[in-house]
Amino acid sequence: MSNLATQQKIELQRQQVPVQEPLVIRRRATITLGEKLLILMFVALFVIGAVNIITKSYAVYQANIEIQKTEAKIDEQTKLISDLHVQVEELSTYDRIWEKAKELGLTLDQNNVKSVQE
C-alpha cells in the first residue's frame, strides 16, 4: 500500500467513526446553607448598625435643640438681670434715697449718724 492509500483509508475511518468529545457537565455553583446564613447575618448586622446610627443621630439632634432652647433662656435671663442691676443702681443713688427719706418724714441728725468702715 502506498502512502496515498493509507491516507485515504485513515480519512475514511475518520468519516465513519465520529469522534465523541467528552461530555463536560458544568454545574453552577450553588450557595450553601452556611453561606446563606452568613450573608443573612451580615445584612442583619448592617441594618441594625444603620438603625443604631440613625437613632443616635436623632438623639444628638434632639439634645442640640434642647441646648439651644436652654441657651436662649439663659440669654434672656441674663439680659433681664442686667436690666434689673441698672435699675437698682438708678434707684439706689444717694439723692433719691434722701428724697424718699424726706417724703417719709425722716430727718438727718448728725449726732445719730455712725460711719461704718470695712
JSON list of N, CA and C in Angstrom, two decimals, residues 6-88:
[
{"chain": "A", "resi": 6, "resn": "THR", "atom": "N", "xyz": [-3.01, 4.74, 2.29]},
{"chain": "A", "resi": 6, "resn": "THR", "atom": "CA", "xyz": [-3.19, 4.75, 3.75]},
{"chain": "A", "resi": 6, "resn": "THR", "atom": "C", "xyz": [-3.85, 6.05, 4.19]},
{"chain": "A", "resi": 7, "resn": "GLN", "atom": "N", "xyz": [-3.50, 7.12, 3.54]},
{"chain": "A", "resi": 7, "resn": "GLN", "atom": "CA", "xyz": [-4.12, 8.39, 3.91]},
{"chain": "A", "resi": 7, "resn": "GLN", "atom": "C", "xyz": [-5.62, 8.36, 3.60]},
{"chain": "A", "resi": 8, "resn": "GLN", "atom": "N", "xyz": [-5.99, 7.77, 2.50]},
{"chain": "A", "resi": 8, "resn": "GLN", "atom": "CA", "xyz": [-7.40, 7.70, 2.15]},
{"chain": "A", "resi": 8, "resn": "GLN", "atom": "C", "xyz": [-8.13, 6.78, 3.13]},
{"chain": "A", "resi": 9, "resn": "LYS", "atom": "N", "xyz": [-7.47, 5.69, 3.53]},
{"chain": "A", "resi": 9, "resn": "LYS", "atom": "CA", "xyz": [-8.07, 4.76, 4.46]},
{"chain": "A", "resi": 9, "resn": "LYS", "atom": "C", "xyz": [-8.31, 5.44, 5.82]},
{"chain": "A", "resi": 10, "resn": "ILE", "atom": "N", "xyz": [-7.35, 6.21, 6.25]},
{"chain": "A", "resi": 10, "resn": "ILE", "atom": "CA", "xyz": [-7.47, 6.92, 7.53]},
{"chain": "A", "resi": 10, "resn": "ILE", "atom": "C", "xyz": [-8.59, 7.95, 7.45]},
{"chain": "A", "resi": 11, "resn": "GLU", "atom": "N", "xyz": [-8.69, 8.62, 6.32]},
{"chain": "A", "resi": 11, "resn": "GLU", "atom": "CA", "xyz": [-9.75, 9.61, 6.15]},
{"chain": "A", "resi": 11, "resn": "GLU", "atom": "C", "xyz": [-11.11, 8.94, 6.15]},
{"chain": "A", "resi": 12, "resn": "LEU", "atom": "N", "xyz": [-11.21, 7.74, 5.55]},
{"chain": "A", "resi": 12, "resn": "LEU", "atom": "CA", "xyz": [-12.48, 7.02, 5.56]},
{"chain": "A", "resi": 12, "resn": "LEU", "atom": "C", "xyz": [-12.86, 6.61, 6.97]},
{"chain": "A", "resi": 13, "resn": "GLN", "atom": "N", "xyz": [-11.88, 6.20, 7.73]},
{"chain": "A", "resi": 13, "resn": "GLN", "atom": "CA", "xyz": [-12.17, 5.80, 9.11]},
{"chain": "A", "resi": 13, "resn": "GLN", "atom": "C", "xyz": [-12.61, 7.02, 9.95]},
{"chain": "A", "resi": 14, "resn": "ARG", "atom": "N", "xyz": [-12.01, 8.12, 9.69]},
{"chain": "A", "resi": 14, "resn": "ARG", "atom": "CA", "xyz": [-12.40, 9.33, 10.42]},
{"chain": "A", "resi": 14, "resn": "ARG", "atom": "C", "xyz": [-13.83, 9.73, 10.07]},
{"chain": "A", "resi": 15, "resn": "GLN", "atom": "N", "xyz": [-14.17, 9.56, 8.82]},
{"chain": "A", "resi": 15, "resn": "GLN", "atom": "CA", "xyz": [-15.51, 9.94, 8.40]},
{"chain": "A", "resi": 15, "resn": "GLN", "atom": "C", "xyz": [-16.54, 8.96, 8.95]},
{"chain": "A", "resi": 16, "resn": "GLN", "atom": "N", "xyz": [-16.19, 7.70, 9.05]},
{"chain": "A", "resi": 16, "resn": "GLN", "atom": "CA", "xyz": [-17.14, 6.70, 9.50]},
{"chain": "A", "resi": 16, "resn": "GLN", "atom": "C", "xyz": [-17.34, 6.75, 11.03]},
{"chain": "A", "resi": 17, "resn": "VAL", "atom": "N", "xyz": [-16.28, 6.95, 11.75]},
{"chain": "A", "resi": 17, "resn": "VAL", "atom": "CA", "xyz": [-16.40, 6.96, 13.22]},
{"chain": "A", "resi": 17, "resn": "VAL", "atom": "C", "xyz": [-16.32, 8.41, 13.71]},
{"chain": "A", "resi": 18, "resn": "PRO", "atom": "N", "xyz": [-17.42, 8.92, 14.08]},
{"chain": "A", "resi": 18, "resn": "PRO", "atom": "CA", "xyz": [-17.39, 10.28, 14.60]},
{"chain": "A", "resi": 18, "resn": "PRO", "atom": "C", "xyz": [-16.71, 10.28, 15.97]},
{"chain": "A", "resi": 19, "resn": "VAL", "atom": "N", "xyz": [-15.88, 11.22, 16.13]},
{"chain": "A", "resi": 19, "resn": "VAL", "atom": "CA", "xyz": [-15.16, 11.33, 17.39]},
{"chain": "A", "resi": 19, "resn": "VAL", "atom": "C", "xyz": [-16.09, 12.01, 18.40]},
{"chain": "A", "resi": 20, "resn": "GLN", "atom": "N", "xyz": [-16.29, 11.30, 19.48]},
{"chain": "A", "resi": 20, "resn": "GLN", "atom": "CA", "xyz": [-17.15, 11.87, 20.52]},
{"chain": "A", "resi": 20, "resn": "GLN", "atom": "C", "xyz": [-16.28, 12.64, 21.50]},
{"chain": "A", "resi": 21, "resn": "GLU", "atom": "N", "xyz": [-16.63, 13.88, 21.63]},
{"chain": "A", "resi": 21, "resn": "GLU", "atom": "CA", "xyz": [-15.92, 14.70, 22.61]},
{"chain": "A", "resi": 21, "resn": "GLU", "atom": "C", "xyz": [-16.46, 14.35, 23.98]},
{"chain": "A", "resi": 22, "resn": "PRO", "atom": "N", "xyz": [-15.61, 14.39, 24.97]},
{"chain": "A", "resi": 22, "resn": "PRO", "atom": "CA", "xyz": [-16.10, 14.05, 26.31]},
{"chain": "A", "resi": 22, "resn": "PRO", "atom": "C", "xyz": [-17.14, 15.08, 26.75]},
{"chain": "A", "resi": 23, "resn": "LEU", "atom": "N", "xyz": [-18.20, 14.57, 27.32]},
{"chain": "A", "resi": 23, "resn": "LEU", "atom": "CA", "xyz": [-19.31, 15.39, 27.74]},
{"chain": "A", "resi": 23, "resn": "LEU", "atom": "C", "xyz": [-18.93, 16.04, 29.08]},
{"chain": "A", "resi": 24, "resn": "VAL", "atom": "N", "xyz": [-18.85, 17.34, 29.04]},
{"chain": "A", "resi": 24, "resn": "VAL", "atom": "CA", "xyz": [-18.47, 18.07, 30.24]},
{"chain": "A", "resi": 24, "resn": "VAL", "atom": "C", "xyz": [-19.74, 18.65, 30.85]},
{"chain": "A", "resi": 25, "resn": "ILE", "atom": "N", "xyz": [-20.00, 18.27, 32.07]},
{"chain": "A", "resi": 25, "resn": "ILE", "atom": "CA", "xyz": [-21.18, 18.79, 32.77]},
{"chain": "A", "resi": 25, "resn": "ILE", "atom": "C", "xyz": [-20.70, 19.91, 33.67]},
{"chain": "A", "resi": 26, "resn": "ARG", "atom": "N", "xyz": [-21.18, 21.06, 33.35]},
{"chain": "A", "resi": 26, "resn": "ARG", "atom": "CA", "xyz": [-20.80, 22.22, 34.17]},
{"chain": "A", "resi": 26, "resn": "ARG", "atom": "C", "xyz": [-21.93, 22.47, 35.16]},
{"chain": "A", "resi": 27, "resn": "ARG", "atom": "N", "xyz": [-21.55, 22.37, 36.41]},
{"chain": "A", "resi": 27, "resn": "ARG", "atom": "CA", "xyz": [-22.53, 22.62, 37.46]},
{"chain": "A", "resi": 27, "resn": "ARG", "atom": "C", "xyz": [-22.38, 24.06, 37.93]},
{"chain": "A", "resi": 28, "resn": "ARG", "atom": "N", "xyz": [-23.47, 24.66, 38.06]},
{"chain": "A", "resi": 28, "resn": "ARG", "atom": "CA", "xyz": [-23.45, 26.02, 38.56]},
{"chain": "A", "resi": 28, "resn": "ARG", "atom": "C", "xyz": [-23.20, 25.96, 40.07]},
{"chain": "A", "resi": 29, "resn": "ALA", "atom": "N", "xyz": [-22.33, 26.81, 40.52]},
{"chain": "A", "resi": 29, "resn": "ALA", "atom": "CA", "xyz": [-22.00, 26.81, 41.94]},
{"chain": "A", "resi": 29, "resn": "ALA", "atom": "C", "xyz": [-23.22, 27.28, 42.73]},
{"chain": "A", "resi": 30, "resn": "THR", "atom": "N", "xyz": [-23.66, 26.48, 43.64]},
{"chain": "A", "resi": 30, "resn": "THR", "atom": "CA", "xyz": [-24.80, 26.86, 44.46]},
{"chain": "A", "resi": 30, "resn": "THR", "atom": "C", "xyz": [-24.30, 27.41, 45.78]},
{"chain": "A", "resi": 31, "resn": "ILE", "atom": "N", "xyz": [-25.12, 28.24, 46.37]},
{"chain": "A", "resi": 31, "resn": "ILE", "atom": "CA", "xyz": [-24.77, 28.82, 47.66]},
{"chain": "A", "resi": 31, "resn": "ILE", "atom": "C", "xyz": [-25.23, 27.85, 48.73]},
{"chain": "A", "resi": 32, "resn": "THR", "atom": "N", "xyz": [-24.32, 27.50, 49.59]},
{"chain": "A", "resi": 32, "resn": "THR", "atom": "CA", "xyz": [-24.65, 26.54, 50.63]},
{"chain": "A", "resi": 32, "resn": "THR", "atom": "C", "xyz": [-25.46, 27.22, 51.73]},
{"chain": "A", "resi": 33, "resn": "LEU", "atom": "N", "xyz": [-26.03, 26.40, 52.59]},
{"chain": "A", "resi": 33, "resn": "LEU", "atom": "CA", "xyz": [-26.84, 26.92, 53.68]},
{"chain": "A", "resi": 33, "resn": "LEU", "atom": "C", "xyz": [-26.01, 27.79, 54.63]},
{"chain": "A", "resi": 34, "resn": "GLY", "atom": "N", "xyz": [-24.79, 27.37, 54.90]},
{"chain": "A", "resi": 34, "resn": "GLY", "atom": "CA", "xyz": [-23.92, 28.15, 55.76]},
{"chain": "A", "resi": 34, "resn": "GLY", "atom": "C", "xyz": [-23.62, 29.52, 55.17]},
{"chain": "A", "resi": 35, "resn": "GLU", "atom": "N", "xyz": [-23.35, 29.56, 53.86]},
{"chain": "A", "resi": 35, "resn": "GLU", "atom": "CA", "xyz": [-23.10, 30.84, 53.20]},
{"chain": "A", "resi": 35, "resn": "GLU", "atom": "C", "xyz": [-24.33, 31.72, 53.23]},
{"chain": "A", "resi": 36, "resn": "LYS", "atom": "N", "xyz": [-25.50, 31.13, 53.05]},
{"chain": "A", "resi": 36, "resn": "LYS", "atom": "CA", "xyz": [-26.73, 31.90, 53.12]},
{"chain": "A", "resi": 36, "resn": "LYS", "atom": "C", "xyz": [-26.91, 32.50, 54.50]},
{"chain": "A", "resi": 37, "resn": "LEU", "atom": "N", "xyz": [-26.63, 31.71, 55.54]},
{"chain": "A", "resi": 37, "resn": "LEU", "atom": "CA", "xyz": [-26.74, 32.22, 56.91]},
{"chain": "A", "resi": 37, "resn": "LEU", "atom": "C", "xyz": [-25.75, 33.34, 57.17]},
{"chain": "A", "resi": 38, "resn": "LEU", "atom": "N", "xyz": [-24.51, 33.21, 56.66]},
{"chain": "A", "resi": 38, "resn": "LEU", "atom": "CA", "xyz": [-23.52, 34.26, 56.83]},
{"chain": "A", "resi": 38, "resn": "LEU", "atom": "C", "xyz": [-23.96, 35.55, 56.14]},
{"chain": "A", "resi": 39, "resn": "ILE", "atom": "N", "xyz": [-24.48, 35.43, 54.94]},
{"chain": "A", "resi": 39, "resn": "ILE", "atom": "CA", "xyz": [-24.96, 36.60, 54.21]},
{"chain": "A", "resi": 39, "resn": "ILE", "atom": "C", "xyz": [-26.12, 37.25, 54.95]},
{"chain": "A", "resi": 40, "resn": "LEU", "atom": "N", "xyz": [-27.05, 36.42, 55.44]},
{"chain": "A", "resi": 40, "resn": "LEU", "atom": "CA", "xyz": [-28.19, 36.93, 56.19]},
{"chain": "A", "resi": 40, "resn": "LEU", "atom": "C", "xyz": [-27.74, 37.64, 57.46]},
{"chain": "A", "resi": 41, "resn": "MET", "atom": "N", "xyz": [-26.78, 37.07, 58.17]},
{"chain": "A", "resi": 41, "resn": "MET", "atom": "CA", "xyz": [-26.27, 37.72, 59.39]},
{"chain": "A", "resi": 41, "resn": "MET", "atom": "C", "xyz": [-25.57, 39.03, 59.05]},
{"chain": "A", "resi": 42, "resn": "PHE", "atom": "N", "xyz": [-24.81, 39.07, 57.98]},
{"chain": "A", "resi": 42, "resn": "PHE", "atom": "CA", "xyz": [-24.14, 40.30, 57.57]},
{"chain": "A", "resi": 42, "resn": "PHE", "atom": "C", "xyz": [-25.15, 41.38, 57.25]},
{"chain": "A", "resi": 43, "resn": "VAL", "atom": "N", "xyz": [-26.18, 41.05, 56.49]},
{"chain": "A", "resi": 43, "resn": "VAL", "atom": "CA", "xyz": [-27.22, 42.02, 56.14]},
{"chain": "A", "resi": 43, "resn": "VAL", "atom": "C", "xyz": [-27.94, 42.49, 57.40]},
{"chain": "A", "resi": 44, "resn": "ALA", "atom": "N", "xyz": [-28.25, 41.54, 58.30]},
{"chain": "A", "resi": 44, "resn": "ALA", "atom": "CA", "xyz": [-28.95, 41.91, 59.54]},
{"chain": "A", "resi": 44, "resn": "ALA", "atom": "C", "xyz": [-28.08, 42.85, 60.38]},
{"chain": "A", "resi": 45, "resn": "LEU", "atom": "N", "xyz": [-26.80, 42.56, 60.52]},
{"chain": "A", "resi": 45, "resn": "LEU", "atom": "CA", "xyz": [-25.90, 43.43, 61.28]},
{"chain": "A", "resi": 45, "resn": "LEU", "atom": "C", "xyz": [-25.78, 44.80, 60.63]},
{"chain": "A", "resi": 46, "resn": "PHE", "atom": "N", "xyz": [-25.75, 44.83, 59.31]},
{"chain": "A", "resi": 46, "resn": "PHE", "atom": "CA", "xyz": [-25.68, 46.10, 58.59]},
{"chain": "A", "resi": 46, "resn": "PHE", "atom": "C", "xyz": [-26.92, 46.93, 58.86]},
{"chain": "A", "resi": 47, "resn": "VAL", "atom": "N", "xyz": [-28.10, 46.32, 58.81]},
{"chain": "A", "resi": 47, "resn": "VAL", "atom": "CA", "xyz": [-29.35, 47.03, 59.04]},
{"chain": "A", "resi": 47, "resn": "VAL", "atom": "C", "xyz": [-29.42, 47.51, 60.49]},
{"chain": "A", "resi": 48, "resn": "ILE", "atom": "N", "xyz": [-29.04, 46.64, 61.43]},
{"chain": "A", "resi": 48, "resn": "ILE", "atom": "CA", "xyz": [-29.06, 47.02, 62.84]},
{"chain": "A", "resi": 48, "resn": "ILE", "atom": "C", "xyz": [-28.10, 48.19, 63.08]},
{"chain": "A", "resi": 49, "resn": "GLY", "atom": "N", "xyz": [-26.91, 48.13, 62.49]},
{"chain": "A", "resi": 49, "resn": "GLY", "atom": "CA", "xyz": [-25.96, 49.23, 62.63]},
{"chain": "A", "resi": 49, "resn": "GLY", "atom": "C", "xyz": [-26.49, 50.53, 62.05]},
{"chain": "A", "resi": 50, "resn": "ALA", "atom": "N", "xyz": [-27.12, 50.45, 60.90]},
{"chain": "A", "resi": 50, "resn": "ALA", "atom": "CA", "xyz": [-27.67, 51.66, 60.27]},
{"chain": "A", "resi": 50, "resn": "ALA", "atom": "C", "xyz": [-28.78, 52.26, 61.13]},
{"chain": "A", "resi": 51, "resn": "VAL", "atom": "N", "xyz": [-29.66, 51.41, 61.65]},
{"chain": "A", "resi": 51, "resn": "VAL", "atom": "CA", "xyz": [-30.73, 51.90, 62.52]},
{"chain": "A", "resi": 51, "resn": "VAL", "atom": "C", "xyz": [-30.15, 52.51, 63.79]},
{"chain": "A", "resi": 52, "resn": "ASN", "atom": "N", "xyz": [-29.13, 51.88, 64.34]},
{"chain": "A", "resi": 52, "resn": "ASN", "atom": "CA", "xyz": [-28.48, 52.38, 65.55]},
{"chain": "A", "resi": 52, "resn": "ASN", "atom": "C", "xyz": [-27.87, 53.76, 65.30]},
{"chain": "A", "resi": 53, "resn": "ILE", "atom": "N", "xyz": [-27.19, 53.93, 64.19]},
{"chain": "A", "resi": 53, "resn": "ILE", "atom": "CA", "xyz": [-26.57, 55.21, 63.86]},
{"chain": "A", "resi": 53, "resn": "ILE", "atom": "C", "xyz": [-27.64, 56.29, 63.69]},
{"chain": "A", "resi": 54, "resn": "ILE", "atom": "N", "xyz": [-28.72, 55.95, 63.02]},
{"chain": "A", "resi": 54, "resn": "ILE", "atom": "CA", "xyz": [-29.81, 56.93, 62.81]},
{"chain": "A", "resi": 54, "resn": "ILE", "atom": "C", "xyz": [-30.44, 57.30, 64.14]},
{"chain": "A", "resi": 55, "resn": "THR", "atom": "N", "xyz": [-30.63, 56.32, 65.02]},
{"chain": "A", "resi": 55, "resn": "THR", "atom": "CA", "xyz": [-31.22, 56.59, 66.33]},
{"chain": "A", "resi": 55, "resn": "THR", "atom": "C", "xyz": [-30.32, 57.51, 67.15]},
{"chain": "A", "resi": 56, "resn": "LYS", "atom": "N", "xyz": [-29.03, 57.23, 67.15]},
{"chain": "A", "resi": 56, "resn": "LYS", "atom": "CA", "xyz": [-28.09, 58.07, 67.90]},
{"chain": "A", "resi": 56, "resn": "LYS", "atom": "C", "xyz": [-28.04, 59.48, 67.32]},
{"chain": "A", "resi": 57, "resn": "SER", "atom": "N", "xyz": [-28.07, 59.59, 66.00]},
{"chain": "A", "resi": 57, "resn": "SER", "atom": "CA", "xyz": [-28.06, 60.91, 65.37]},
{"chain": "A", "resi": 57, "resn": "SER", "atom": "C", "xyz": [-29.30, 61.71, 65.75]},
{"chain": "A", "resi": 58, "resn": "TYR", "atom": "N", "xyz": [-30.43, 61.05, 65.80]},
{"chain": "A", "resi": 58, "resn": "TYR", "atom": "CA", "xyz": [-31.67, 61.74, 66.19]},
{"chain": "A", "resi": 58, "resn": "TYR", "atom": "C", "xyz": [-31.60, 62.19, 67.64]},
{"chain": "A", "resi": 59, "resn": "ALA", "atom": "N", "xyz": [-31.03, 61.35, 68.51]},
{"chain": "A", "resi": 59, "resn": "ALA", "atom": "CA", "xyz": [-30.89, 61.72, 69.93]},
{"chain": "A", "resi": 59, "resn": "ALA", "atom": "C", "xyz": [-29.97, 62.94, 70.07]},
{"chain": "A", "resi": 60, "resn": "VAL", "atom": "N", "xyz": [-28.89, 62.96, 69.32]},
{"chain": "A", "resi": 60, "resn": "VAL", "atom": "CA", "xyz": [-27.98, 64.11, 69.36]},
{"chain": "A", "resi": 60, "resn": "VAL", "atom": "C", "xyz": [-28.68, 65.36, 68.84]},
{"chain": "A", "resi": 61, "resn": "TYR", "atom": "N", "xyz": [-29.46, 65.21, 67.79]},
{"chain": "A", "resi": 61, "resn": "TYR", "atom": "CA", "xyz": [-30.21, 66.33, 67.23]},
{"chain": "A", "resi": 61, "resn": "TYR", "atom": "C", "xyz": [-31.17, 66.90, 68.27]},
{"chain": "A", "resi": 62, "resn": "GLN", "atom": "N", "xyz": [-31.90, 66.03, 68.96]},
{"chain": "A", "resi": 62, "resn": "GLN", "atom": "CA", "xyz": [-32.84, 66.48, 69.99]},
{"chain": "A", "resi": 62, "resn": "GLN", "atom": "C", "xyz": [-32.10, 67.16, 71.14]},
{"chain": "A", "resi": 63, "resn": "ALA", "atom": "N", "xyz": [-30.94, 66.61, 71.53]},
{"chain": "A", "resi": 63, "resn": "ALA", "atom": "CA", "xyz": [-30.16, 67.22, 72.61]},
{"chain": "A", "resi": 63, "resn": "ALA", "atom": "C", "xyz": [-29.68, 68.62, 72.19]},
{"chain": "A", "resi": 64, "resn": "ASN", "atom": "N", "xyz": [-29.28, 68.77, 70.94]},
{"chain": "A", "resi": 64, "resn": "ASN", "atom": "CA", "xyz": [-28.84, 70.08, 70.45]},
{"chain": "A", "resi": 64, "resn": "ASN", "atom": "C", "xyz": [-29.99, 71.09, 70.47]},
{"chain": "A", "resi": 65, "resn": "ILE", "atom": "N", "xyz": [-31.18, 70.64, 70.13]},
{"chain": "A", "resi": 65, "resn": "ILE", "atom": "CA", "xyz": [-32.35, 71.53, 70.17]},
{"chain": "A", "resi": 65, "resn": "ILE", "atom": "C", "xyz": [-32.60, 71.99, 71.61]},
{"chain": "A", "resi": 66, "resn": "GLU", "atom": "N", "xyz": [-32.53, 71.06, 72.55]},
{"chain": "A", "resi": 66, "resn": "GLU", "atom": "CA", "xyz": [-32.73, 71.41, 73.96]},
{"chain": "A", "resi": 66, "resn": "GLU", "atom": "C", "xyz": [-31.65, 72.38, 74.45]},
{"chain": "A", "resi": 67, "resn": "ILE", "atom": "N", "xyz": [-30.42, 72.15, 74.03]},
{"chain": "A", "resi": 67, "resn": "ILE", "atom": "CA", "xyz": [-29.31, 73.04, 74.41]},
{"chain": "A", "resi": 67, "resn": "ILE", "atom": "C", "xyz": [-29.55, 74.45, 73.89]},
{"chain": "A", "resi": 68, "resn": "GLN", "atom": "N", "xyz": [-29.98, 74.55, 72.63]},
{"chain": "A", "resi": 68, "resn": "GLN", "atom": "CA", "xyz": [-30.25, 75.86, 72.05]},
{"chain": "A", "resi": 68, "resn": "GLN", "atom": "C", "xyz": [-31.39, 76.57, 72.78]},
{"chain": "A", "resi": 69, "resn": "LYS", "atom": "N", "xyz": [-32.44, 75.83, 73.15]},
{"chain": "A", "resi": 69, "resn": "LYS", "atom": "CA", "xyz": [-33.54, 76.44, 73.89]},
{"chain": "A", "resi": 69, "resn": "LYS", "atom": "C", "xyz": [-33.06, 76.93, 75.25]},
{"chain": "A", "resi": 70, "resn": "THR", "atom": "N", "xyz": [-32.25, 76.11, 75.92]},
{"chain": "A", "resi": 70, "resn": "THR", "atom": "CA", "xyz": [-31.73, 76.49, 77.23]},
{"chain": "A", "resi": 70, "resn": "THR", "atom": "C", "xyz": [-30.82, 77.70, 77.13]},
{"chain": "A", "resi": 71, "resn": "GLU", "atom": "N", "xyz": [-29.98, 77.74, 76.11]},
{"chain": "A", "resi": 71, "resn": "GLU", "atom": "CA", "xyz": [-29.10, 78.91, 75.92]},
{"chain": "A", "resi": 71, "resn": "GLU", "atom": "C", "xyz": [-29.91, 80.17, 75.65]},
{"chain": "A", "resi": 72, "resn": "ALA", "atom": "N", "xyz": [-30.99, 80.04, 74.91]},
{"chain": "A", "resi": 72, "resn": "ALA", "atom": "CA", "xyz": [-31.84, 81.20, 74.65]},
{"chain": "A", "resi": 72, "resn": "ALA", "atom": "C", "xyz": [-32.47, 81.70, 75.95]},
{"chain": "A", "resi": 73, "resn": "LYS", "atom": "N", "xyz": [-32.93, 80.76, 76.80]},
{"chain": "A", "resi": 73, "resn": "LYS", "atom": "CA", "xyz": [-33.49, 81.17, 78.09]},
{"chain": "A", "resi": 73, "resn": "LYS", "atom": "C", "xyz": [-32.44, 81.82, 78.97]},
{"chain": "A", "resi": 74, "resn": "ILE", "atom": "N", "xyz": [-31.22, 81.29, 78.95]},
{"chain": "A", "resi": 74, "resn": "ILE", "atom": "CA", "xyz": [-30.13, 81.87, 79.74]},
{"chain": "A", "resi": 74, "resn": "ILE", "atom": "C", "xyz": [-29.83, 83.29, 79.27]},
{"chain": "A", "resi": 75, "resn": "ASP", "atom": "N", "xyz": [-29.78, 83.49, 77.95]},
{"chain": "A", "resi": 75, "resn": "ASP", "atom": "CA", "xyz": [-29.53, 84.83, 77.41]},
{"chain": "A", "resi": 75, "resn": "ASP", "atom": "C", "xyz": [-30.63, 85.80, 77.83]},
{"chain": "A", "resi": 76, "resn": "GLU", "atom": "N", "xyz": [-31.87, 85.31, 77.78]},
{"chain": "A", "resi": 76, "resn": "GLU", "atom": "CA", "xyz": [-33.00, 86.16, 78.17]},
{"chain": "A", "resi": 76, "resn": "GLU", "atom": "C", "xyz": [-32.90, 86.54, 79.65]},
{"chain": "A", "resi": 77, "resn": "GLN", "atom": "N", "xyz": [-32.58, 85.57, 80.50]},
{"chain": "A", "resi": 77, "resn": "GLN", "atom": "CA", "xyz": [-32.47, 85.84, 81.93]},
{"chain": "A", "resi": 77, "resn": "GLN", "atom": "C", "xyz": [-31.28, 86.76, 82.23]},
{"chain": "A", "resi": 78, "resn": "THR", "atom": "N", "xyz": [-30.18, 86.57, 81.50]},
{"chain": "A", "resi": 78, "resn": "THR", "atom": "CA", "xyz": [-29.00, 87.42, 81.69]},
{"chain": "A", "resi": 78, "resn": "THR", "atom": "C", "xyz": [-29.34, 88.86, 81.34]},
{"chain": "A", "resi": 79, "resn": "LYS", "atom": "N", "xyz": [-30.08, 89.05, 80.26]},
{"chain": "A", "resi": 79, "resn": "LYS", "atom": "CA", "xyz": [-30.50, 90.40, 79.88]},
{"chain": "A", "resi": 79, "resn": "LYS", "atom": "C", "xyz": [-31.40, 91.00, 80.94]},
{"chain": "A", "resi": 80, "resn": "LEU", "atom": "N", "xyz": [-32.33, 90.20, 81.46]},
{"chain": "A", "resi": 80, "resn": "LEU", "atom": "CA", "xyz": [-33.24, 90.68, 82.49]},
{"chain": "A", "resi": 80, "resn": "LEU", "atom": "C", "xyz": [-32.47, 91.05, 83.76]},
{"chain": "A", "resi": 81, "resn": "ILE", "atom": "N", "xyz": [-31.50, 90.23, 84.13]},
{"chain": "A", "resi": 81, "resn": "ILE", "atom": "CA", "xyz": [-30.70, 90.52, 85.33]},
{"chain": "A", "resi": 81, "resn": "ILE", "atom": "C", "xyz": [-29.89, 91.79, 85.15]},
{"chain": "A", "resi": 82, "resn": "SER", "atom": "N", "xyz": [-29.29, 91.97, 83.98]},
{"chain": "A", "resi": 82, "resn": "SER", "atom": "CA", "xyz": [-28.51, 93.20, 83.76]},
{"chain": "A", "resi": 82, "resn": "SER", "atom": "C", "xyz": [-29.42, 94.43, 83.79]},
{"chain": "A", "resi": 83, "resn": "ASP", "atom": "N", "xyz": [-30.62, 94.30, 83.23]},
{"chain": "A", "resi": 83, "resn": "ASP", "atom": "CA", "xyz": [-31.57, 95.42, 83.29]},
{"chain": "A", "resi": 83, "resn": "ASP", "atom": "C", "xyz": [-31.96, 95.73, 84.74]},
{"chain": "A", "resi": 84, "resn": "LEU", "atom": "N", "xyz": [-32.16, 94.71, 85.53]},
{"chain": "A", "resi": 84, "resn": "LEU", "atom": "CA", "xyz": [-32.52, 94.92, 86.94]},
{"chain": "A", "resi": 84, "resn": "LEU", "atom": "C", "xyz": [-31.36, 95.53, 87.71]},
{"chain": "A", "resi": 85, "resn": "HIS", "atom": "N", "xyz": [-30.11, 95.13, 87.39]},
{"chain": "A", "resi": 85, "resn": "HIS", "atom": "CA", "xyz": [-28.95, 95.75, 88.05]},
{"chain": "A", "resi": 85, "resn": "HIS", "atom": "C", "xyz": [-28.88, 97.25, 87.74]},
{"chain": "A", "resi": 86, "resn": "VAL", "atom": "N", "xyz": [-29.14, 97.59, 86.50]},
{"chain": "A", "resi": 86, "resn": "VAL", "atom": "CA", "xyz": [-29.13, 99.01, 86.11]},
{"chain": "A", "resi": 86, "resn": "VAL", "atom": "C", "xyz": [-30.23, 99.75, 86.86]},
{"chain": "A", "resi": 87, "resn": "GLN", "atom": "N", "xyz": [-31.38, 99.12, 86.98]},
{"chain": "A", "resi": 87, "resn": "GLN", "atom": "CA", "xyz": [-32.50, 99.73, 87.69]},
{"chain": "A", "resi": 87, "resn": "GLN", "atom": "C", "xyz": [-32.16, 99.91, 89.18]},
{"chain": "A", "resi": 88, "resn": "VAL", "atom": "N", "xyz": [-31.52, 98.92, 89.79]},
{"chain": "A", "resi": 88, "resn": "VAL", "atom": "CA", "xyz": [-31.13, 99.02, 91.19]},
{"chain": "A", "resi": 88, "resn": "VAL", "atom": "C", "xyz": [-30.13, 100.15, 91.38]}
]
